Structures are given as C-alpha cells and as structure tokens.
Short mmCIF file of C-alpha atoms and ligand atoms in Angstrom, two decimals:
data_model
loop_
_atom_site.label_atom_id
_atom_site.label_comp_id
_atom_site.label_asym_id
_atom_site.label_seq_id
_atom_site.Cartn_x
_atom_site.Cartn_y
_atom_site.Cartn_z
CA MET A 1 -0.01 0.13 -0.06
CA ARG A 2 1.61 3.40 -1.10
CA LEU A 3 1.15 6.67 0.52
CA GLU A 4 1.47 8.42 -2.59
CA ARG A 5 -1.46 6.70 -4.36
CA MET A 6 -3.49 6.89 -1.18
CA SER A 7 -6.25 9.95 -0.25
CA TRP A 8 -5.90 11.49 3.11
CA LYS A 9 -9.22 9.75 4.19
CA ASP A 10 -7.38 6.33 3.02
CA CYS A 11 -4.67 7.07 4.96
CA GLU A 12 -6.85 8.17 7.96
CA GLU A 13 -8.63 4.50 7.52
CA TYR A 14 -5.29 2.88 7.34
CA PHE A 15 -4.32 4.23 10.83
CA LYS A 16 -7.56 3.19 12.37
CA ASP A 17 -6.46 -0.53 12.72
CA HIS A 18 -2.66 -0.11 11.59
CA ASP A 19 0.31 1.39 13.02
CA MET A 20 3.31 0.07 11.06
CA VAL A 21 5.03 1.87 8.11
CA ILE A 22 8.13 1.59 5.85
CA LEU A 23 10.27 4.10 5.28
CA THR A 24 13.35 3.71 2.66
CA THR A 25 16.44 5.57 2.29
CA GLY A 26 18.55 5.21 -0.45
CA SER A 27 21.62 6.96 -2.31
CA THR A 28 22.82 8.78 -5.36
CA GLU A 29 26.46 7.72 -5.86
CA ASN A 30 29.19 5.87 -7.07
CA HIS A 31 28.69 1.98 -7.55
CA GLY A 32 32.02 1.33 -9.64
CA ILE A 33 32.15 1.97 -13.36
CA HIS A 34 29.59 -0.85 -14.16
CA ASN A 35 26.80 -0.06 -11.88
CA PRO A 36 24.24 3.16 -12.06
CA LEU A 37 24.18 5.64 -9.31
CA GLY A 38 20.80 4.82 -8.41
CA THR A 39 22.17 1.76 -7.28
CA ASP A 40 21.19 2.04 -3.35
CA THR A 41 17.98 3.20 -4.34
CA MET A 42 17.08 1.05 -6.89
CA ILE A 43 17.65 -2.38 -5.00
CA PRO A 44 15.51 -1.59 -2.25
CA ASN A 45 12.44 -0.06 -4.21
CA LYS A 46 13.05 -3.71 -5.77
CA ILE A 47 12.57 -4.99 -2.46
CA LEU A 48 9.23 -3.01 -1.55
CA GLU A 49 7.86 -4.26 -5.12
CA LEU A 50 7.89 -7.54 -3.68
CA VAL A 51 7.07 -6.93 -0.23
CA GLU A 52 3.85 -4.95 -1.47
CA LYS A 53 2.57 -8.28 -3.14
CA GLN A 54 2.46 -10.04 0.28
CA SER A 55 1.89 -7.50 2.80
CA ASP A 56 -0.55 -4.51 3.35
CA VAL A 57 2.04 -2.29 5.73
CA LEU A 58 2.07 1.33 4.53
CA ILE A 59 5.04 2.50 2.26
CA ALA A 60 5.99 5.91 2.34
CA PRO A 61 7.89 7.44 -0.58
CA THR A 62 11.74 6.58 -0.97
CA LEU A 63 13.98 9.29 -0.25
CA PRO A 64 16.86 8.69 -2.94
CA TYR A 65 19.59 10.58 -1.27
CA GLY A 66 21.54 9.55 1.97
CA ASP A 67 24.93 10.21 3.47
CA ALA A 68 27.09 9.64 0.71
CA ASP A 69 29.94 12.07 1.59
CA PHE A 70 33.03 9.73 1.17
CA HIS A 71 31.93 8.95 -2.60
CA THR A 72 31.73 13.06 -3.44
CA GLU A 73 34.81 12.99 -5.53
CA TYR A 74 33.14 10.52 -7.80
CA THR A 75 31.16 12.76 -10.26
CA GLY A 76 27.33 12.40 -10.07
CA THR A 77 27.39 11.48 -6.43
CA ILE A 78 25.13 13.75 -4.33
CA SER A 79 25.00 13.53 -0.48
CA ILE A 80 22.84 15.37 1.84
CA GLY A 81 25.15 14.21 4.83
CA SER A 82 24.46 12.65 8.06
CA ASP A 83 23.05 15.40 9.91
CA LEU A 84 20.69 16.56 6.90
CA LEU A 85 19.50 13.10 6.79
CA GLU A 86 18.68 12.50 10.31
CA MET A 87 16.68 16.18 10.33
CA VAL A 88 14.71 14.73 7.36
CA MET A 89 13.99 11.52 8.36
CA GLU A 90 13.09 12.75 12.04
CA ARG A 91 10.69 15.09 10.36
CA ILE A 92 8.92 12.58 8.31
CA SER A 93 8.67 10.19 10.99
CA ASP A 94 7.23 12.66 13.47
CA ARG A 95 4.26 13.54 10.64
CA LEU A 96 3.81 9.75 10.48
CA TYR A 97 3.77 9.60 14.49
CA ASP A 98 1.15 12.06 14.36
CA CYS A 99 -1.21 10.12 11.80
CA GLY A 100 -0.84 7.17 14.24
CA ALA A 101 2.49 5.09 13.18
CA ARG A 102 4.14 3.45 15.96
CA HIS A 103 6.44 0.87 14.48
CA PHE A 104 8.57 2.08 11.78
CA VAL A 105 10.57 -0.45 9.45
CA PHE A 106 13.44 1.94 8.10
CA LEU A 107 14.42 -0.16 4.75
CA ASN A 108 17.81 0.79 3.96
CA GLY A 109 19.86 0.54 0.61
CA HIS A 110 23.26 2.22 1.75
CA GLY A 111 25.67 1.71 4.58
CA GLY A 112 26.04 5.73 5.16
CA ASN A 113 22.50 6.05 6.43
CA THR A 114 22.34 3.58 9.19
CA HIS A 115 24.07 5.97 11.60
CA ALA A 116 21.72 8.54 11.05
CA LEU A 117 18.80 6.43 11.26
CA SER A 118 19.73 5.15 14.56
CA LYS A 119 19.36 8.23 15.62
CA VAL A 120 16.09 8.82 14.26
CA CYS A 121 15.04 5.23 16.13
CA ARG A 122 16.21 6.23 19.43
CA HIS A 123 14.30 9.73 19.05
CA LEU A 124 11.18 7.69 18.28
CA TYR A 125 11.76 5.27 21.08
CA LYS A 126 11.84 8.17 23.54
CA LYS A 127 8.05 9.12 22.17
CA GLY A 128 6.88 5.64 22.97
CA ALA A 129 7.29 4.53 19.10
CA VAL A 130 9.83 1.68 17.87
CA GLY A 131 12.21 1.86 14.59
CA THR A 132 14.04 -0.92 13.03
CA ILE A 133 16.70 -0.78 10.36
CA PHE A 134 16.35 -3.17 7.71
CA ASP A 135 20.28 -2.84 5.94
CA TRP A 136 19.31 -5.10 2.95
CA TRP A 137 22.67 -6.08 2.10
CA THR A 138 23.95 -7.13 5.70
CA ILE A 139 20.30 -9.34 6.02
CA ALA A 140 21.28 -10.84 2.72
CA GLY A 141 24.77 -12.03 3.67
CA LYS A 142 23.36 -13.52 7.30
CA ILE A 143 20.45 -15.48 5.51
CA ASN A 144 22.95 -16.87 3.00
CA PRO A 145 26.80 -16.06 3.57
CA LYS A 146 27.52 -16.64 -0.04
CA TRP A 147 25.36 -13.54 -0.86
CA ALA A 148 27.79 -11.24 1.60
CA GLY A 149 29.77 -8.87 -0.21
CA GLY A 150 31.19 -5.18 -0.50
CA HIS A 151 30.35 -2.11 -2.53
CA GLY A 152 29.51 -2.23 -6.09
CA ALA A 153 31.14 -5.67 -5.98
CA GLY A 154 29.46 -8.93 -6.75
CA GLN A 155 26.42 -8.74 -4.41
CA GLU A 156 25.01 -5.46 -5.41
CA THR A 157 25.91 -6.16 -9.21
CA ALA A 158 23.55 -9.28 -8.98
CA ALA A 159 20.94 -7.60 -7.07
CA MET A 160 20.93 -4.92 -10.18
CA LEU A 161 21.10 -7.50 -12.95
CA TYR A 162 18.05 -8.27 -11.15
CA VAL A 163 16.79 -5.04 -10.96
CA ASP A 164 17.34 -4.17 -14.51
CA GLU A 165 19.68 -6.03 -16.26
CA SER A 166 20.53 -3.20 -18.73
CA LEU A 167 21.63 -0.82 -16.43
CA VAL A 168 24.73 -3.05 -15.76
CA GLN A 169 27.34 -2.42 -17.78
CA LYS A 170 29.52 -5.86 -17.94
CA ASP A 171 31.86 -4.91 -20.25
CA LYS A 172 33.33 -2.00 -18.38
CA ILE A 173 33.72 -4.43 -15.20
CA GLU A 174 37.36 -4.25 -13.77
CA ASP A 175 39.54 -5.59 -10.99
CA SER A 176 39.18 -3.25 -7.84
CA ASN A 177 42.18 -1.16 -8.32
CA LEU A 178 43.51 -0.39 -4.77
CA ASN A 179 45.96 2.22 -4.15
CA GLN A 180 49.61 1.37 -2.36
CA PHE A 181 50.16 4.50 -0.16
CA THR A 182 53.54 3.22 1.00
CA SER A 183 55.76 0.34 0.62
CA GLU A 184 53.85 -1.08 3.61
CA LEU A 185 50.41 0.71 3.50
CA THR A 186 48.07 -0.64 1.01
CA ALA A 187 44.21 0.33 0.65
CA SER A 188 42.23 -2.82 2.20
CA ASN A 189 38.93 -1.41 1.43
CA ALA A 190 37.21 2.06 1.14
CA GLN A 191 38.30 3.27 4.57
CA THR A 192 40.98 1.33 5.71
CA VAL A 193 44.53 0.42 5.21
CA ASN A 194 46.51 -2.79 5.46
CA PHE A 195 49.41 -2.82 7.89
CA LYS A 196 51.05 -6.24 8.20
CA GLY A 197 47.54 -8.39 7.71
CA VAL A 198 45.90 -5.84 10.00
CA ASP A 199 43.15 -3.54 8.42
CA ILE A 200 43.51 -0.05 10.14
CA PRO A 201 40.79 2.63 9.30
CA VAL A 202 42.14 5.89 7.64
CA PRO A 203 38.65 7.56 7.13
CA ARG A 204 39.25 9.50 3.68
CA SER A 205 37.90 10.15 0.24
CA ASN A 206 36.97 6.60 -1.02
CA ARG A 207 38.24 7.80 -4.55
CA LEU A 208 41.91 8.11 -2.77
CA SER A 209 41.05 4.12 -2.22
CA SER A 210 40.03 3.34 -5.63
CA ASP A 211 39.73 5.16 -8.96
CA ASN A 212 36.90 2.99 -10.27
CA GLY A 213 34.89 2.67 -7.32
CA TRP A 214 33.90 -0.81 -6.31
CA PHE A 215 35.40 -2.41 -3.24
CA GLY A 216 35.09 -5.68 -1.69
CA LYS A 217 36.17 -9.42 -1.98
CA ASP A 218 33.17 -10.69 -4.03
CA HIS A 219 34.35 -9.60 -7.67
CA PRO A 220 31.50 -8.39 -9.73
CA LYS A 221 32.54 -10.26 -12.65
CA TYR A 222 31.03 -13.18 -10.63
CA ALA A 223 27.34 -11.65 -10.34
CA THR A 224 24.73 -13.40 -12.33
CA TYR A 225 21.01 -12.57 -12.73
CA GLU A 226 20.02 -15.94 -10.47
CA TRP A 227 22.13 -14.67 -7.70
CA GLY A 228 20.38 -11.59 -7.72
CA LYS A 229 17.00 -12.99 -8.16
CA GLU A 230 17.29 -15.87 -5.54
CA MET A 231 18.83 -12.85 -2.78
CA VAL A 232 16.59 -10.10 -3.52
CA GLU A 233 13.61 -12.37 -3.12
CA ALA A 234 14.41 -14.35 -0.15
CA THR A 235 15.51 -10.73 1.27
CA ALA A 236 11.87 -9.47 0.95
CA ASP A 237 10.38 -12.61 2.29
CA PHE A 238 12.52 -12.48 5.08
CA LEU A 239 11.40 -8.80 5.76
CA VAL A 240 7.98 -9.73 5.33
CA GLU A 241 8.26 -12.51 7.99
CA TYR A 242 9.79 -10.31 10.53
CA MET A 243 7.62 -7.34 10.28
CA LYS A 244 5.00 -9.90 11.42
CA GLU A 245 6.91 -10.62 14.20
CA PHE A 246 8.31 -6.58 15.13
CA GLN A 247 4.63 -5.80 15.08
CA LYS A 248 4.25 -7.69 18.25
CA MET A 249 7.11 -5.41 19.84
ZN1 LIG B 301 25.52 0.26 -2.19
#
C-alpha cells in the first residue's frame, strides 16, 4: 500500500487499525563504473515491490539521497550528509507518528545512512514508538553467507542484474584497483589500510582508495541474474516475516 497513491481519507482509515509504516532510504552515489548511481535506491525499491505483493503495510515514498560524503569525488554523487538525513527522516517520522504510526521499518540501501537512522530510532523510542533498521545487504549476507558483499561488488551487481540488467555495463567490470600508499600501506577497503595483515581505519575520500569505485572481496565479474533474483526475493520474504513479529514488539 503506497502512501502516494492513497487519499488522506484512505490514510486515516489505515491508521485506525494499523500502526506500521515502511520508510526507505537510498543514495545517489558511485557504485563502480559498471553500476548506475541509483544502485542503493533501486535495489530497496525492488524489495518494496516484492513486499507489497505479500503485505498490507503502508509504504512511504523512498528518499533517493543519503549520506554519501565519502563518495563525492566521484562525479554525479549527491550527498545530503548525516545531519541533514537525520533531520529529514526525523521530520518525516514525526509526521507519520502524528498520523498514528508507532512501528517504523527503515528499509535501507546504503551503509552511510545507518548512523543517522539509528538516531531517528532512538528519538522515536523516547516518544513511545519503535524503529528498526533493515540494512538489506547485511541481512541478505546473514540469510546466506555466500551472498555477502562489498560496495558495488558482486552482491550489489547481482542485485542490479535482477533489478534491470540493461543498467549493468558488464563490459566495464574491472579488477578493484586499490591504491598502494607506501611500501607497507595498501588500501584494503574504502576506509582502511592494511598494515602487516591488519586492517586499520584511515577515513578519507573513497576515490583515494580506488579510482574505479568498487570495493570488496566479491568480484563483480562473478555476479549473475540468478544470484540477484534469489537473494533479493529471499530478503523481501524475510522482511515480510520479520515485520509480522516486529509488529508484536
Ligand atoms: Zn550500495
């Protein structure tokens, strides 16, 4: 059930006997030269499409921007930063709270958003409501460890192949070209360096770590449509089951 398709009266009816709402946060940011900038928005939107077929929980419009500050040196990335994301999501949640929402499901497409969403959940909890953060990629990796992945790497590329195969430029998939900073310090992920086998955070622009912009151990060249379909569908099913139990909390 989509908020934007309902009248205010339909919405009033909904909150007479429901108090749950799904709010989705994405991002517009680099996902490697083979994936579109909207990857973190389109994947959760696909999950919503599948959830909607099995659940009558109210779905609010998706926010396609998030905290992507580490990616802004890749052209086309738009970040609203953590503080503004928190303010926007808090304002939207407060309005839905006034309408009657008490169970808030934050379906999230981007790791950079999680910190702001946690703060919104604590804010809601103090008001007598409860929020939960469903970071789809983490949960998919728990449902099946073979599905776990990095940024713009195999996991997200597989999900995008399922969302819309025409948006993945397979011929542009390269090896992740992680930079060597000194003879002993190599970028081991976007925000860490490896020193004598140990990963240590050195927060910086991700572009200083890799010019092509994907990170992770799951090479995107192994991504398949079947992987994406199985993973995204299982994650949507899991969310539907979880919401039934979360409703009782
Ligand atoms: Zn992503």
